Short mmCIF file of C-alpha atoms (C1' of nucleotides) in Angstrom, two decimals:
data_model
loop_
_atom_site.label_atom_id
_atom_site.label_comp_id
_atom_site.label_asym_id
_atom_site.label_seq_id
_atom_site.Cartn_x
_atom_site.Cartn_y
_atom_site.Cartn_z
CA MET S 265 0.00 0.00 0.00
CA LYS S 266 1.33 3.39 -0.96
CA ARG S 267 1.93 5.76 1.90
CA TYR S 268 3.46 8.62 -0.07
CA ASN S 269 5.91 11.22 1.08
CA LYS S 270 3.70 13.98 2.43
CA ASP S 271 6.35 16.63 1.79
CA THR S 272 6.62 15.72 -1.88
CA GLU S 273 2.89 15.47 -2.30
CA GLU S 274 2.29 18.86 -0.76
CA LYS S 275 5.12 20.44 -2.70
CA ILE S 276 3.68 19.26 -6.00
CA LEU S 277 0.19 20.40 -5.05
CA LEU S 278 1.39 23.83 -3.99
CA VAL S 279 3.40 24.42 -7.13
CA ALA S 280 0.57 23.10 -9.29
CA GLN S 281 -1.82 25.44 -7.54
CA ARG S 282 0.36 28.45 -8.19
CA ILE S 283 0.93 27.67 -11.87
CA PHE S 284 -2.63 26.57 -12.66
CA ARG S 285 -3.98 29.77 -11.13
CA GLU S 286 -1.50 31.85 -13.05
CA LYS S 287 -1.79 30.20 -16.47
CA GLY S 288 -5.00 28.21 -16.46
CA TYR S 289 -5.39 24.55 -17.33
CA ASN S 290 -4.36 24.75 -20.96
CA GLY S 291 -1.49 27.12 -20.31
CA THR S 292 0.04 24.87 -17.67
CA LYS S 293 2.59 22.20 -18.63
CA THR S 294 3.22 19.22 -16.36
CA GLN S 295 6.92 19.58 -17.08
CA GLU S 296 6.92 23.06 -15.59
CA ILE S 297 5.18 21.86 -12.45
CA ALA S 298 7.71 19.05 -12.10
CA ASP S 299 10.66 21.38 -12.64
CA GLU S 300 9.52 23.96 -10.13
CA ALA S 301 8.66 21.29 -7.60
CA GLY S 302 12.14 19.87 -8.10
CA ILE S 303 10.92 16.43 -9.09
CA ASN S 304 10.64 14.17 -12.09
CA LYS S 305 7.58 14.38 -14.29
CA ALA S 306 6.92 10.68 -13.77
CA LEU S 307 6.64 11.28 -10.06
CA LEU S 308 3.84 13.71 -10.66
CA HIS S 309 1.86 10.91 -12.28
CA TYR S 310 2.86 8.57 -9.48
CA TYR S 311 1.21 10.90 -6.98
CA PHE S 312 -1.66 12.36 -8.98
CA THR S 313 -2.30 9.95 -11.87
CA SER S 314 -2.88 12.65 -14.49
CA LYS S 315 -2.78 16.35 -15.20
CA SER S 316 -6.57 16.61 -15.17
CA ILE S 317 -6.91 14.91 -11.78
CA LEU S 318 -4.26 17.19 -10.30
CA PHE S 319 -6.15 20.09 -11.81
CA GLU S 320 -9.42 18.99 -10.26
CA LYS S 321 -7.84 18.98 -6.81
CA VAL S 322 -6.52 22.50 -7.33
CA PHE S 323 -9.82 23.67 -8.75
CA LEU S 324 -11.87 22.27 -5.89
CA GLY S 325 -9.50 23.80 -3.35
CA SER S 326 -9.80 27.13 -5.12
CA ILE S 327 -13.58 27.10 -4.98
CA GLU S 328 -13.34 26.35 -1.29
CA GLU S 329 -11.11 29.38 -0.77
CA VAL S 330 -13.45 31.66 -2.70
CA PHE S 331 -16.44 30.73 -0.59
CA GLY S 332 -14.53 30.27 2.61
CA ALA S 333 -13.33 33.85 2.60
CA LEU S 334 -16.90 35.04 2.26
CA GLY S 335 -18.10 32.88 5.10
CA THR S 336 -15.87 34.51 7.71
CA HIS S 337 -18.32 37.04 9.11
CA LEU S 338 -21.43 35.76 7.33
CA ASN S 339 -23.16 34.31 10.37
CA SER S 340 -21.61 36.27 13.17
CA PRO S 341 -24.23 37.22 15.78
CA GLU S 342 -24.10 40.94 14.95
CA SER S 343 -26.77 42.86 13.10
CA ILE S 344 -26.63 43.15 9.31
CA ILE S 345 -25.68 46.81 9.52
CA GLU S 346 -22.91 46.00 11.95
CA LYS S 347 -21.39 43.13 10.07
CA THR S 348 -21.71 44.41 6.50
CA PRO S 349 -18.67 46.72 6.79
CA LYS S 350 -16.70 43.86 8.31
CA MET S 351 -17.64 41.53 5.48
CA VAL S 352 -16.68 44.18 2.92
CA SER S 353 -13.38 44.84 4.61
CA SER S 354 -12.29 41.24 5.00
CA TYR S 355 -13.47 40.07 1.59
CA LEU S 356 -11.91 43.04 -0.15
CA GLN S 357 -8.66 42.32 1.62
CA PHE S 358 -8.77 38.73 0.47
CA VAL S 359 -9.67 39.58 -3.12
CA SER S 360 -6.96 42.20 -3.42
CA LYS S 361 -4.36 39.64 -2.43
CA ASN S 362 -5.79 36.84 -4.59
CA SER S 363 -6.99 38.37 -7.85
CA ASN S 364 -5.66 35.52 -9.95
CA LEU S 365 -7.55 33.01 -7.83
CA PHE S 366 -10.82 34.61 -8.90
CA VAL S 367 -9.83 34.99 -12.54
CA PHE S 368 -8.84 31.34 -12.50
CA VAL S 369 -12.05 30.09 -10.91
CA ILE S 370 -14.32 32.10 -13.19
CA SER S 371 -12.42 31.22 -16.31
CA GLU S 372 -12.21 27.50 -15.59
CA ALA S 373 -15.80 27.39 -14.39
CA TRP S 374 -16.89 28.35 -17.89
CA GLN S 375 -14.66 25.68 -19.38
CA ASN S 376 -15.98 22.94 -17.09
CA PRO S 377 -19.55 23.79 -16.08
CA GLU S 378 -20.26 20.11 -15.43
CA PHE S 379 -18.02 19.54 -12.45
CA THR S 380 -18.07 23.17 -11.39
CA ASP S 381 -21.68 22.53 -10.45
CA LYS S 382 -20.69 19.45 -8.52
CA PHE S 383 -17.82 21.13 -6.68
CA VAL S 384 -19.78 24.25 -5.79
CA LYS S 385 -22.54 22.12 -4.31
CA VAL S 386 -20.04 20.25 -2.17
CA VAL S 387 -18.51 23.48 -0.89
CA LEU S 388 -21.88 25.11 -0.32
CA SER S 389 -23.10 22.28 1.84
CA LYS S 390 -20.53 23.42 4.40
CA ILE S 391 -21.64 27.05 4.46
CA ASP S 392 -24.89 28.07 6.06
CA TYR S 393 -26.00 30.94 3.89
CA LYS S 394 -29.64 30.20 4.57
CA GLN S 395 -29.16 31.30 8.14
CA TYR S 396 -27.89 34.61 6.81
CA VAL S 397 -30.93 35.01 4.58
CA THR S 398 -33.19 34.22 7.50
CA SER S 399 -31.64 36.74 9.85
CA PHE S 400 -31.66 39.30 7.05
CA LYS S 401 -35.39 38.84 6.54
CA ARG S 402 -36.04 39.01 10.25
CA GLU S 403 -34.40 42.42 10.42
CA ILE S 404 -36.53 43.55 7.51
CA GLU S 405 -39.67 42.52 9.38
CA GLN S 406 -38.43 44.30 12.45
CA GLY S 407 -38.14 47.41 10.33
CA VAL S 408 -34.42 47.83 11.01
CA ILE S 409 -33.42 47.76 7.34
CA LYS S 410 -35.04 48.39 3.99
CA ASP S 411 -36.94 45.64 2.24
CA ILE S 412 -34.40 44.31 -0.22
CA ASP S 413 -33.71 40.80 -1.47
CA PRO S 414 -30.83 39.38 0.62
CA VAL S 415 -29.61 37.40 -2.38
CA GLN S 416 -29.33 40.49 -4.55
CA PHE S 417 -27.68 42.29 -1.65
CA LEU S 418 -24.98 39.62 -1.45
CA ILE S 419 -24.48 39.57 -5.20
CA ASN S 420 -23.93 43.32 -5.08
CA LEU S 421 -21.41 42.95 -2.29
CA VAL S 422 -19.27 40.36 -4.04
CA SER S 423 -19.59 42.14 -7.38
CA LEU S 424 -18.27 45.38 -5.95
CA CYS S 425 -15.45 43.64 -4.13
CA ILE S 426 -14.31 41.25 -6.82
CA PHE S 427 -14.69 42.99 -10.14
CA PRO S 428 -12.37 45.98 -9.73
CA PHE S 429 -9.52 43.64 -8.84
CA ILE S 430 -10.00 40.99 -11.49
CA GLY S 431 -10.49 43.78 -14.02
CA THR S 432 -7.27 45.50 -13.00
CA PRO S 433 -5.33 44.97 -16.26
CA ILE S 434 -8.07 46.77 -18.16
CA ILE S 435 -9.28 49.27 -15.59
CA GLN S 436 -5.86 50.58 -14.65
CA ASN S 437 -5.47 51.99 -18.14
CA VAL S 438 -8.81 53.69 -18.13
CA PHE S 439 -7.75 56.02 -15.40
CA ALA S 440 -4.03 56.48 -15.73
CA LYS S 441 -3.57 58.17 -12.40
CA ILE S 442 -4.91 55.25 -10.45
CA GLU S 443 -2.52 52.52 -9.47
CA VAL S 444 -4.88 49.75 -8.66
CA ASP S 445 -2.46 47.65 -6.68
CA LYS S 446 -1.66 50.52 -4.38
CA LYS S 447 -2.94 50.94 -0.87
CA GLU S 448 -4.62 54.21 -1.69
CA PHE S 449 -6.94 52.63 -4.25
CA PHE S 450 -7.74 49.83 -1.84
CA LEU S 451 -8.75 52.19 0.97
CA GLN S 452 -10.78 54.36 -1.39
CA ARG S 453 -12.63 51.30 -2.69
CA LYS S 454 -13.31 50.02 0.80
CA GLU S 455 -14.99 53.23 1.82
CA VAL S 456 -17.02 53.52 -1.38
CA ILE S 457 -18.26 49.95 -1.19
CA THR S 458 -19.13 50.20 2.48
CA ASN S 459 -21.10 53.38 1.84
CA THR S 460 -22.83 51.87 -1.16
CA MET S 461 -23.85 48.76 0.74
CA LEU S 462 -25.09 50.68 3.75
CA ALA S 463 -27.05 53.04 1.48
CA MET S 464 -28.89 49.99 0.19
CA LEU S 465 -29.98 49.12 3.72
CA LYS S 466 -30.96 52.57 4.89
CA LYS S 467 -34.69 53.26 4.90
CA MET A 297 -0.03 42.28 -54.63
CA LYS A 298 -2.43 40.26 -52.55
CA ARG A 299 -6.04 41.36 -52.72
CA TYR A 300 -7.54 38.56 -50.64
CA ASN A 301 -11.01 37.17 -50.81
CA LYS A 302 -12.95 39.30 -48.32
CA ASP A 303 -15.50 36.55 -47.75
CA THR A 304 -12.82 34.06 -46.76
CA GLU A 305 -10.98 36.55 -44.59
CA GLU A 306 -14.11 37.54 -42.72
CA LYS A 307 -15.24 33.96 -42.33
CA ILE A 308 -11.95 32.99 -40.71
CA LEU A 309 -11.99 36.01 -38.43
CA LEU A 310 -15.56 35.38 -37.32
CA VAL A 311 -14.97 31.72 -36.56
CA ALA A 312 -11.69 32.54 -34.80
CA GLN A 313 -13.50 35.13 -32.71
CA ARG A 314 -16.16 32.67 -31.64
CA ILE A 315 -13.71 29.92 -30.72
CA PHE A 316 -11.11 32.13 -29.05
CA ARG A 317 -13.81 33.69 -26.87
CA GLU A 318 -15.16 30.31 -25.96
CA LYS A 319 -11.91 28.47 -25.26
CA GLY A 320 -9.23 31.12 -24.79
CA TYR A 321 -5.92 31.32 -26.61
CA ASN A 322 -4.40 28.10 -25.31
CA GLY A 323 -7.61 26.12 -25.66
CA THR A 324 -8.05 27.06 -29.30
CA LYS A 325 -6.52 24.95 -32.06
CA THR A 326 -5.85 26.41 -35.50
CA GLN A 327 -7.11 23.19 -37.01
CA GLU A 328 -10.50 23.69 -35.39
CA ILE A 329 -10.75 27.22 -36.73
CA ALA A 330 -9.87 26.00 -40.20
CA ASP A 331 -12.37 23.16 -40.04
CA GLU A 332 -15.25 25.31 -38.88
CA ALA A 333 -14.42 27.99 -41.41
CA GLY A 334 -14.44 25.32 -44.09
CA ILE A 335 -10.91 26.01 -45.23
CA ASN A 336 -7.44 24.52 -45.15
CA LYS A 337 -5.18 25.27 -42.23
CA ALA A 338 -2.51 26.61 -44.57
CA LEU A 339 -4.97 29.21 -45.80
CA LEU A 340 -5.32 30.54 -42.30
CA HIS A 341 -1.62 31.30 -42.29
CA TYR A 342 -1.89 32.76 -45.77
CA TYR A 343 -4.38 35.31 -44.48
CA PHE A 344 -3.23 35.86 -40.91
CA THR A 345 0.41 34.76 -40.76
CA SER A 346 0.17 33.05 -37.37
CA LYS A 347 -2.15 31.98 -34.60
CA SER A 348 -0.92 34.75 -32.30
CA ILE A 349 -1.49 37.49 -34.88
CA LEU A 350 -4.98 36.22 -35.55
CA PHE A 351 -5.54 36.19 -31.81
CA GLU A 352 -4.35 39.77 -31.44
CA LYS A 353 -6.91 40.92 -33.99
CA VAL A 354 -9.68 39.12 -32.12
CA PHE A 355 -8.48 40.42 -28.78
CA LEU A 356 -8.29 44.02 -29.94
CA GLY A 357 -11.75 43.77 -31.46
CA SER A 358 -13.06 42.35 -28.20
CA ILE A 359 -11.66 45.21 -26.15
CA GLU A 360 -13.30 47.60 -28.57
CA GLU A 361 -16.65 45.91 -28.04
CA VAL A 362 -16.32 46.00 -24.26
CA PHE A 363 -15.68 49.73 -24.18
CA GLY A 364 -17.91 50.54 -27.11
CA ALA A 365 -20.96 49.18 -25.37
CA LEU A 366 -20.26 51.39 -22.38
CA GLY A 367 -19.83 54.48 -24.51
CA THR A 368 -23.36 54.39 -25.90
CA HIS A 369 -25.03 56.76 -23.48
CA LEU A 370 -21.90 58.02 -21.74
CA ASN A 371 -21.88 61.51 -23.19
CA SER A 372 -25.51 62.01 -24.08
CA PRO A 373 -26.66 65.53 -23.19
CA GLU A 374 -28.95 64.36 -20.38
CA SER A 375 -28.24 64.79 -16.68
CA ILE A 376 -26.37 62.11 -14.75
CA ILE A 377 -29.53 61.06 -12.94
CA GLU A 378 -31.39 60.80 -16.22
CA LYS A 379 -28.82 58.82 -18.11
CA THR A 380 -27.61 56.47 -15.37
CA PRO A 381 -30.62 54.16 -15.67
CA LYS A 382 -30.17 54.11 -19.43
CA MET A 383 -26.51 53.20 -19.12
CA VAL A 384 -27.37 50.44 -16.68
CA SER A 385 -30.07 49.07 -18.89
CA SER A 386 -28.10 49.03 -22.12
CA TYR A 387 -24.85 47.76 -20.62
CA LEU A 388 -26.63 45.06 -18.67
CA GLN A 389 -28.37 43.96 -21.84
CA PHE A 390 -25.07 43.77 -23.65
CA VAL A 391 -23.31 41.89 -20.86
CA SER A 392 -26.09 39.36 -20.48
CA LYS A 393 -25.79 38.48 -24.15
CA ASN A 394 -21.98 38.46 -24.21
CA SER A 395 -20.79 36.91 -20.95
CA ASN A 396 -18.03 34.95 -22.61
CA LEU A 397 -16.66 38.08 -24.25
CA PHE A 398 -15.97 39.52 -20.80
CA VAL A 399 -14.56 36.32 -19.38
CA PHE A 400 -12.29 36.11 -22.40
CA VAL A 401 -11.06 39.69 -22.19
CA ILE A 402 -10.36 39.54 -18.46
CA SER A 403 -8.68 36.19 -18.63
CA GLU A 404 -6.45 37.03 -21.60
CA ALA A 405 -5.67 40.47 -20.22
CA TRP A 406 -3.96 38.78 -17.27
CA GLN A 407 -2.03 36.53 -19.61
CA ASN A 408 -0.83 39.41 -21.79
CA PRO A 409 -0.64 42.56 -19.69
CA GLU A 410 1.96 44.03 -22.07
CA PHE A 411 -0.17 44.47 -25.14
CA THR A 412 -3.42 44.71 -23.20
CA ASP A 413 -2.12 48.07 -22.05
CA LYS A 414 -1.34 49.06 -25.59
CA PHE A 415 -4.71 47.98 -26.96
CA VAL A 416 -6.74 49.57 -24.19
CA LYS A 417 -4.97 52.86 -24.75
CA VAL A 418 -5.79 52.72 -28.46
CA VAL A 419 -9.44 52.02 -27.76
CA LEU A 420 -9.67 54.64 -25.03
CA SER A 421 -8.37 57.38 -27.28
CA LYS A 422 -11.64 57.05 -29.19
CA ILE A 423 -13.88 57.40 -26.14
CA ASP A 424 -14.24 60.72 -24.37
CA TYR A 425 -14.67 59.66 -20.77
CA LYS A 426 -13.10 62.87 -19.53
CA GLN A 427 -16.11 64.78 -20.75
CA TYR A 428 -18.26 62.49 -18.62
CA VAL A 429 -16.12 63.15 -15.55
CA THR A 430 -16.31 66.90 -16.19
CA SER A 431 -20.07 67.00 -16.51
CA PHE A 432 -20.33 64.78 -13.43
CA LYS A 433 -18.27 67.20 -11.38
CA ARG A 434 -20.24 70.15 -12.66
CA GLU A 435 -23.46 68.62 -11.37
CA ILE A 436 -21.82 68.03 -8.02
CA GLU A 437 -20.89 71.71 -7.81
CA GLN A 438 -24.41 72.65 -8.79
CA GLY A 439 -25.58 70.57 -5.86
CA VAL A 440 -27.72 68.28 -8.00
CA ILE A 441 -25.99 65.10 -6.87
CA LYS A 442 -23.93 63.92 -3.93
CA ASP A 443 -20.18 64.52 -3.86
CA ILE A 444 -18.81 61.19 -5.03
CA ASP A 445 -15.81 60.33 -7.18
CA PRO A 446 -17.08 59.82 -10.78
CA VAL A 447 -14.42 57.19 -11.37
CA GLN A 448 -15.56 55.12 -8.41
CA PHE A 449 -19.14 55.62 -9.53
CA LEU A 450 -18.34 54.16 -12.97
CA ILE A 451 -16.38 51.28 -11.48
CA ASN A 452 -19.39 50.45 -9.33
CA LEU A 453 -21.67 50.54 -12.34
CA VAL A 454 -19.63 48.16 -14.47
CA SER A 455 -18.91 45.90 -11.48
CA LEU A 456 -22.59 45.46 -10.72
CA CYS A 457 -23.44 44.87 -14.37
CA ILE A 458 -20.62 42.56 -15.36
CA PHE A 459 -19.87 40.36 -12.38
CA PRO A 460 -23.17 38.54 -11.88
CA PHE A 461 -23.07 37.39 -15.49
CA ILE A 462 -19.45 36.33 -15.75
CA GLY A 463 -19.87 34.60 -12.39
CA THR A 464 -22.94 32.69 -13.54
CA PRO A 465 -21.46 29.18 -13.44
CA ILE A 466 -20.64 29.65 -9.77
CA ILE A 467 -23.45 31.91 -8.64
CA GLN A 468 -26.23 29.87 -10.15
CA ASN A 469 -25.45 27.06 -7.75
CA VAL A 470 -25.40 29.27 -4.72
CA PHE A 471 -29.05 30.02 -5.05
CA ALA A 472 -30.61 27.02 -6.67
CA LYS A 473 -33.90 28.69 -7.37
CA ILE A 474 -32.36 31.38 -9.51
CA GLU A 475 -31.90 30.67 -13.17
CA VAL A 476 -29.41 33.33 -14.10
CA ASP A 477 -29.95 33.15 -17.82
CA LYS A 478 -33.65 33.72 -17.43
CA LYS A 479 -35.43 36.98 -18.09
CA GLU A 480 -36.69 37.21 -14.56
CA PHE A 481 -33.19 37.38 -13.09
CA PHE A 482 -32.21 39.96 -15.67
CA LEU A 483 -35.12 42.25 -14.85
CA GLN A 484 -34.60 41.84 -11.12
CA ARG A 485 -30.92 42.76 -11.50
CA LYS A 486 -31.73 45.76 -13.65
CA GLU A 487 -33.97 47.22 -11.02
CA VAL A 488 -31.60 46.52 -8.15
CA ILE A 489 -28.61 48.03 -9.93
CA THR A 490 -30.55 51.10 -11.01
CA ASN A 491 -31.73 51.66 -7.47
CA THR A 492 -28.27 51.12 -6.06
CA MET A 493 -26.67 53.56 -8.49
CA LEU A 494 -29.31 56.21 -7.93
CA ALA A 495 -28.98 55.80 -4.17
CA MET A 496 -25.31 56.70 -4.55
CA LEU A 497 -26.26 59.97 -6.19
CA LYS A 498 -29.04 61.02 -3.87
CA LYS A 499 -28.10 63.61 -1.29
"C1'" DA P 22 -8.29 31.58 -75.35
"C1'" DT P 23 -3.89 32.37 -73.07
"C1'" DT P 24 -1.22 33.70 -69.51
"C1'" DA P 25 0.11 35.64 -65.32
"C1'" DA P 26 -1.14 36.46 -60.73
"C1'" DA P 27 -3.66 35.34 -56.71
"C1'" DT P 28 -5.96 31.83 -53.97
"C1'" DT P 29 -6.48 27.23 -52.06
"C1'" DT P 30 -5.00 22.63 -51.03
"C1'" DG P 31 -2.70 18.09 -49.49
"C1'" DA P 32 1.16 16.35 -47.64
"C1'" DC P 33 4.70 17.09 -44.75
"C1'" DC P 34 7.91 18.69 -40.62
"C1'" DA P 35 9.70 19.78 -36.15
"C1'" DA P 36 8.73 20.95 -31.61
"C1'" DA P 37 6.06 20.32 -27.63
"C1'" DT P 38 3.68 17.54 -24.47
"C1'" DA P 39 0.98 14.07 -21.56
"C1'" DG P 40 1.87 9.83 -20.27
"C1'" DT P 41 4.59 5.07 -19.77
"C1'" DT P 42 8.10 1.78 -18.39
"C1'" DA P 43 11.79 -0.42 -16.54
"C1'" DA P 44 15.56 0.27 -13.73
"C1'" DT P 45 17.52 2.51 -9.45
"C1'" DA P 46 17.60 4.47 -4.94
"C1'" DT P 47 15.69 4.88 -0.51
"C1'" DT P 48 12.92 3.68 3.38
"C1'" DT P 49 10.69 0.33 6.38
"C1'" DA P 50 10.20 -3.59 9.08
"C1'" DA P 51 11.57 -8.25 10.32
"C1'" DT C 40 21.47 -6.76 8.57
"C1'" DT C 41 18.70 -7.76 5.03
"C1'" DA C 42 14.96 -8.11 2.04
"C1'" DA C 43 10.66 -6.42 0.82
"C1'" DA C 44 8.07 -2.35 -0.11
"C1'" DT C 45 7.96 2.28 -1.47
"C1'" DA C 46 9.70 6.42 -3.74
"C1'" DT C 47 12.24 8.48 -7.53
"C1'" DT C 48 14.47 8.76 -11.92
"C1'" DA C 49 16.07 8.60 -16.93
"C1'" DA C 50 14.81 7.45 -21.20
"C1'" DC C 51 11.25 6.62 -24.28
"C1'" DT C 52 6.57 6.83 -26.90
"C1'" DA C 53 2.54 8.35 -29.23
"C1'" DT C 54 -0.01 12.19 -30.23
"C1'" DT C 55 -1.01 16.81 -30.88
"C1'" DT C 56 -0.12 21.07 -32.96
"C1'" DG C 57 1.65 25.36 -35.20
"C1'" DG C 58 3.67 26.08 -39.19
"C1'" DT C 59 5.74 25.25 -44.21
"C1'" DC C 60 5.96 24.27 -49.17
"C1'" DA C 61 5.30 22.93 -53.62
"C1'" DA C 62 1.63 21.75 -56.49
"C1'" DA C 63 -3.09 22.58 -58.10
"C1'" DT C 64 -6.96 25.54 -58.94
"C1'" DT C 65 -9.28 29.75 -59.64
"C1'" DT C 66 -9.50 34.60 -61.15
"C1'" DA C 67 -8.54 38.50 -64.04
"C1'" DA C 68 -6.33 40.91 -67.73
"C1'" DT C 69 -4.77 40.83 -72.49
#
DNA sequence: ATTAAATTTGACCAAATAGTTAATATTTAA
DNA sequence: TTAAATATTAACTATTTGGTCAAATTTAAT
């Protein structure tokens, strides 16, 4: 029975993750993964059977990260108005440091809708977004916040956080003065998004 | 001197556009383009020299489409409050019918930041977004709308319009009941985005 | 109709690439 | 200590793929 060398296995997976996210499935060569992991290409197959299976592991892990980062404050016991700025802040932080993760997931999701569905369902089963929707609706009934669809509210939040960063290579040229990867842009965005989201809730 | 057969040239370009947008640069094979265009692979090189040059033409054209669609109402003589809903409506319409165009442009922009910069600058020189910014600021001074950065306002608008559609393969699973490609989702989104954008302007 | 130029094709080539295999080195356990 | 099991490697293979080239076909001018 194979026991595997955990160091080697993890090294391959980590390198594969980095390169897949950077270049996508078709742009990634198994030889490059092997080289950068400091191993033989045959060993990659020994551990992961094939390029596509290795890819699936990376892809699944990536989907988990995308949703995991959103889940951080999702069901904290605070009120919606209290935790919205926290969600914005933490998710924005995560996105700004992992733009290529999101580009990768979106791009590959369109290439493989079949098992994207499957993977997303697996990941979702671990996150209790229904509880969030419930508490959101309760606050609406209590008259604390405006009557708005919680689903649309969340879509707005992630849209505003994710898009400016995955669109960086295009956006940065639109407004020459802005350096999107700079702290200043990040702080400006955080304030704008927070204000926008809170404006949606205000009656 | 070559004159080329315009029909053949256009046929190749159109097929290449469709396949490149669907599968990306690395996922696209010249043989497939040739097959679907009903020509020989050698003819593709006769017209376009190489795969990468053909790709550049498609990529440039795609960037033009992305910005062109935004420019429609940008500098119409109406007030910001009047034209914002029109911009939302028309851009959302365009995005919903061309999701893969946006996924393609974003994804390839990260792969080729060098000439993405170049292309975006070319395309931008044709669009007068500075006029928009100027008229926006004038209305702020007149006290018609709230004091908000026009650039951030535009980023919000495109984020809210684009992201939900390029994120479809992932989002659709989050909320099982929603069918993102259905009219009902589109109309719902249009209203939410319009409200959100107008709320940003209201004093 | 003839010819010259432009267009289109079939057959081919070289490089790249995912995957295999058999031999070697290392670790584990008796 | 040794032998069996596990991990790692070098060399190889089959296929894919972008690109080439000379020959064939079509088009246009004389």
